[in-house]
Amino acid sequence: MSNIFLRVGKKIRLYRKARKLTQEELGELLQIDYSYLGRIERGEVNITIETLNKIANALNIAPSQLLEEDKKSNDKLKTDILEKIDTTLLSLSTKELEVLHRLIKEAIVLKEL
């Protein structure tokens, strides 16, 4: 299949795992068989926009997040690190994210001194 199917499938898997859902659990939410979800995650099938939207809604993300291309695809290490950070952040509450955002901003200011 096309590279876009692989990319989208990889992102679905990333966000599913960040939400601590199994393929079976997400499949139940979507009312699709978990084996079909596995094929989607491996980029083996061409899904409809409607299915993409249902998956995004079940994962509490915007559909565009599943379609975004990594800006620096040639920088694999940076991409991997950003994905790990993204996965970690998804499990935090809004209040925890606000605190973390302030800390990051303060760290960047200190770095610039």
GROMACS .gro file of N, CA, C and O in nm, residues 41-95:
model
  220
   41GLU      N    1  -0.394  -0.023   1.089
   41GLU     CA    2  -0.271   0.022   1.155
   41GLU      C    3  -0.145  -0.019   1.079
   41GLU      O    4  -0.044   0.049   1.085
   42ARG      N    5  -0.152  -0.131   1.008
   42ARG     CA    6  -0.037  -0.176   0.929
   42ARG      C    7  -0.035  -0.114   0.789
   42ARG      O    8   0.056  -0.140   0.711
   43GLY      N    9  -0.134  -0.031   0.759
   43GLY     CA   10  -0.139   0.035   0.629
   43GLY      C   11  -0.177  -0.056   0.515
   43GLY      O   12  -0.144  -0.031   0.400
   44GLU      N   13  -0.250  -0.163   0.546
   44GLU     CA   14  -0.284  -0.263   0.445
   44GLU      C   15  -0.415  -0.234   0.373
   44GLU      O   16  -0.444  -0.297   0.272
   45VAL      N   17  -0.494  -0.141   0.426
   45VAL     CA   18  -0.623  -0.111   0.364
   45VAL      C   19  -0.639   0.039   0.344
   45VAL      O   20  -0.580   0.120   0.414
   46ASN      N   21  -0.724   0.073   0.248
   46ASN     CA   22  -0.757   0.212   0.218
   46ASN      C   23  -0.888   0.242   0.288
   46ASN      O   24  -0.992   0.189   0.253
   47ILE      N   25  -0.884   0.328   0.390
   47ILE     CA   26  -1.005   0.358   0.465
   47ILE      C   27  -1.073   0.482   0.409
   47ILE      O   28  -1.010   0.567   0.345
   48THR      N   29  -1.202   0.495   0.436
   48THR     CA   30  -1.276   0.611   0.391
   48THR      C   31  -1.251   0.729   0.485
   48THR      O   32  -1.204   0.711   0.599
   49ILE      N   33  -1.287   0.846   0.438
   49ILE     CA   34  -1.276   0.965   0.522
   49ILE      C   35  -1.369   0.952   0.642
   49ILE      O   36  -1.335   0.992   0.753
   50GLU      N   37  -1.483   0.890   0.621
   50GLU     CA   38  -1.578   0.868   0.731
   50GLU      C   39  -1.515   0.780   0.840
   50GLU      O   40  -1.526   0.810   0.959
   51THR      N   41  -1.446   0.673   0.799
   51THR     CA   42  -1.380   0.585   0.897
   51THR      C   43  -1.267   0.660   0.967
   51THR      O   44  -1.250   0.648   1.089
   52LEU      N   45  -1.190   0.738   0.892
   52LEU     CA   46  -1.083   0.818   0.951
   52LEU      C   47  -1.141   0.912   1.057
   52LEU      O   48  -1.086   0.924   1.167
   53ASN      N   49  -1.254   0.974   1.026
   53ASN     CA   50  -1.318   1.065   1.120
   53ASN      C   51  -1.367   0.992   1.245
   53ASN      O   52  -1.350   1.041   1.357
   54LYS      N   53  -1.426   0.873   1.227
   54LYS     CA   54  -1.473   0.794   1.341
   54LYS      C   55  -1.356   0.755   1.432
   54LYS      O   56  -1.366   0.761   1.555
   55ILE      N   57  -1.244   0.715   1.371
   55ILE     CA   58  -1.126   0.677   1.449
   55ILE      C   59  -1.075   0.797   1.528
   55ILE      O   60  -1.047   0.788   1.648
   56ALA      N   61  -1.064   0.912   1.461
   56ALA     CA   62  -1.016   1.033   1.527
   56ALA      C   63  -1.107   1.069   1.645
   56ALA      O   64  -1.058   1.101   1.754
   57ASN      N   65  -1.237   1.065   1.622
   57ASN     CA   66  -1.331   1.097   1.731
   57ASN      C   67  -1.316   1.001   1.848
   57ASN      O   68  -1.318   1.043   1.964
   58ALA      N   69  -1.300   0.872   1.820
   58ALA     CA   70  -1.284   0.773   1.927
   58ALA      C   71  -1.155   0.797   2.005
   58ALA      O   72  -1.147   0.765   2.124
   59LEU      N   73  -1.054   0.853   1.938
   59LEU     CA   74  -0.925   0.879   2.002
   59LEU      C   75  -0.916   1.021   2.060
   59LEU      O   76  -0.813   1.060   2.114
   60ASN      N   77  -1.025   1.097   2.046
   60ASN     CA   78  -1.030   1.236   2.096
   60ASN      C   79  -0.924   1.325   2.033
   60ASN      O   80  -0.858   1.403   2.103
   61ILE      N   81  -0.905   1.311   1.903
   61ILE     CA   82  -0.811   1.395   1.830
   61ILE      C   83  -0.880   1.447   1.704
   61ILE      O   84  -0.984   1.396   1.666
   62ALA      N   85  -0.818   1.546   1.642
   62ALA     CA   86  -0.870   1.597   1.515
   62ALA      C   87  -0.828   1.501   1.403
   62ALA      O   88  -0.716   1.448   1.406
   63PRO      N   89  -0.914   1.477   1.305
   63PRO     CA   90  -0.876   1.390   1.193
   63PRO      C   91  -0.746   1.434   1.126
   63PRO      O   92  -0.667   1.351   1.081
   64SER      N   93  -0.722   1.565   1.122
   64SER     CA   94  -0.600   1.616   1.059
   64SER      C   95  -0.473   1.566   1.126
   64SER      O   96  -0.369   1.553   1.062
   65GLN      N   97  -0.483   1.533   1.255
   65GLN     CA   98  -0.364   1.482   1.326
   65GLN      C   99  -0.320   1.347   1.270
   65GLN      O  100  -0.203   1.311   1.282
   66LEU      N  101  -0.413   1.273   1.214
   66LEU     CA  102  -0.377   1.144   1.156
   66LEU      C  103  -0.319   1.160   1.016
   66LEU      O  104  -0.255   1.068   0.965
   67LEU      N  105  -0.342   1.275   0.955
   67LEU     CA  106  -0.296   1.298   0.818
   67LEU      C  107  -0.169   1.382   0.809
   67LEU      O  108  -0.105   1.384   0.705
   68GLU      N  109  -0.137   1.452   0.917
   68GLU     CA  110  -0.020   1.539   0.915
   68GLU      C  111   0.106   1.462   0.884
   68GLU      O  112   0.129   1.353   0.938
   69GLU      N  113   0.186   1.521   0.798
   69GLU     CA  114   0.315   1.462   0.766
   69GLU      C  115   0.419   1.521   0.859
   69GLU      O  116   0.414   1.640   0.891
   70ASP      N  117   0.511   1.438   0.905
   70ASP     CA  118   0.618   1.489   0.990
   70ASP      C  119   0.698   1.592   0.912
   70ASP      O  120   0.739   1.568   0.799
   71LYS      N  121   0.718   1.707   0.973
   71LYS     CA  122   0.789   1.815   0.906
   71LYS      C  123   0.933   1.780   0.872
   71LYS      O  124   0.985   1.820   0.771
   72LYS      N  125   0.997   1.705   0.959
   72LYS     CA  126   1.137   1.668   0.937
   72LYS      C  127   1.148   1.517   0.928
   72LYS      O  128   1.204   1.453   1.014
   73SER      N  129   1.091   1.462   0.822
   73SER     CA  130   1.090   1.317   0.810
   73SER      C  131   1.231   1.260   0.798
   73SER      O  132   1.253   1.143   0.828
   74ASN      N  133   1.328   1.342   0.754
   74ASN     CA  134   1.465   1.292   0.743
   74ASN      C  135   1.535   1.289   0.879
   74ASN      O  136   1.640   1.229   0.893
   75ASP      N  137   1.477   1.351   0.978
   75ASP     CA  138   1.537   1.352   1.111
   75ASP      C  139   1.462   1.251   1.198
   75ASP      O  140   1.379   1.287   1.279
   76LYS      N  141   1.492   1.123   1.178
   76LYS     CA  142   1.419   1.014   1.243
   76LYS      C  143   1.425   1.022   1.396
   76LYS      O  144   1.324   1.002   1.463
   77LEU      N  145   1.541   1.054   1.450
   77LEU     CA  146   1.555   1.060   1.595
   77LEU      C  147   1.463   1.166   1.655
   77LEU      O  148   1.392   1.141   1.753
   78LYS      N  149   1.461   1.284   1.593
   78LYS     CA  150   1.376   1.392   1.642
   78LYS      C  151   1.229   1.351   1.634
   78LYS      O  152   1.152   1.375   1.727
   79THR      N  153   1.191   1.289   1.526
   79THR     CA  154   1.053   1.244   1.508
   79THR      C  155   1.016   1.143   1.615
   79THR      O  156   0.908   1.150   1.675
   80ASP      N  157   1.104   1.048   1.642
   80ASP     CA  158   1.077   0.947   1.745
   80ASP      C  159   1.060   1.011   1.882
   80ASP      O  160   0.971   0.973   1.958
   81ILE      N  161   1.146   1.107   1.914
   81ILE     CA  162   1.139   1.174   2.044
   81ILE      C  163   1.008   1.252   2.055
   81ILE      O  164   0.940   1.247   2.158
   82LEU      N  165   0.971   1.323   1.949
   82LEU     CA  166   0.846   1.400   1.951
   82LEU      C  167   0.725   1.308   1.966
   82LEU      O  168   0.629   1.343   2.035
   83GLU      N  169   0.728   1.191   1.904
   83GLU     CA  170   0.618   1.096   1.919
   83GLU      C  171   0.608   1.045   2.063
   83GLU      O  172   0.499   1.030   2.117
   84LYS      N  173   0.723   1.021   2.126
   84LYS     CA  174   0.722   0.977   2.266
   84LYS      C  175   0.664   1.086   2.356
   84LYS      O  176   0.586   1.059   2.448
   85ILE      N  177   0.704   1.211   2.330
   85ILE     CA  178   0.652   1.323   2.408
   85ILE      C  179   0.501   1.335   2.388
   85ILE      O  180   0.425   1.350   2.483
   86ASP      N  181   0.458   1.326   2.263
   86ASP     CA  182   0.316   1.335   2.230
   86ASP      C  183   0.237   1.227   2.303
   86ASP      O  184   0.132   1.253   2.361
   87THR      N  185   0.288   1.106   2.301
   87THR     CA  186   0.221   0.994   2.369
   87THR      C  187   0.210   1.021   2.519
   87THR      O  188   0.106   0.998   2.579
   88THR      N  189   0.317   1.071   2.577
   88THR     CA  190   0.318   1.101   2.720
   88THR      C  191   0.218   1.211   2.754
   88THR      O  192   0.142   1.201   2.850
   89LEU      N  193   0.215   1.316   2.673
   89LEU     CA  194   0.127   1.430   2.700
   89LEU      C  195  -0.020   1.394   2.691
   89LEU      O  196  -0.102   1.451   2.763
   90LEU      N  197  -0.055   1.301   2.604
   90LEU     CA  198  -0.196   1.265   2.587
   90LEU      C  199  -0.257   1.208   2.715
   90LEU      O  200  -0.378   1.217   2.734
   91SER      N  201  -0.175   1.155   2.802
   91SER     CA  202  -0.229   1.095   2.924
   91SER      C  203  -0.245   1.196   3.038
   91SER      O  204  -0.298   1.163   3.143
   92LEU      N  205  -0.201   1.321   3.016
   92LEU     CA  206  -0.208   1.422   3.122
   92LEU      C  207  -0.340   1.497   3.120
   92LEU      O  208  -0.403   1.512   3.016
   93SER      N  209  -0.377   1.547   3.237
   93SER     CA  210  -0.498   1.629   3.246
   93SER      C  211  -0.468   1.770   3.193
   93SER      O  212  -0.352   1.807   3.174
   94THR      N  213  -0.572   1.847   3.173
   94THR     CA  214  -0.556   1.984   3.125
   94THR      C  215  -0.472   2.066   3.224
   94THR      O  216  -0.383   2.140   3.184
   95LYS      N  217  -0.497   2.049   3.350
   95LYS     CA  218  -0.423   2.123   3.453
   95LYS      C  219  -0.275   2.084   3.450
   95LYS      O  220  -0.186   2.170   3.456
   0.00000   0.00000   0.00000
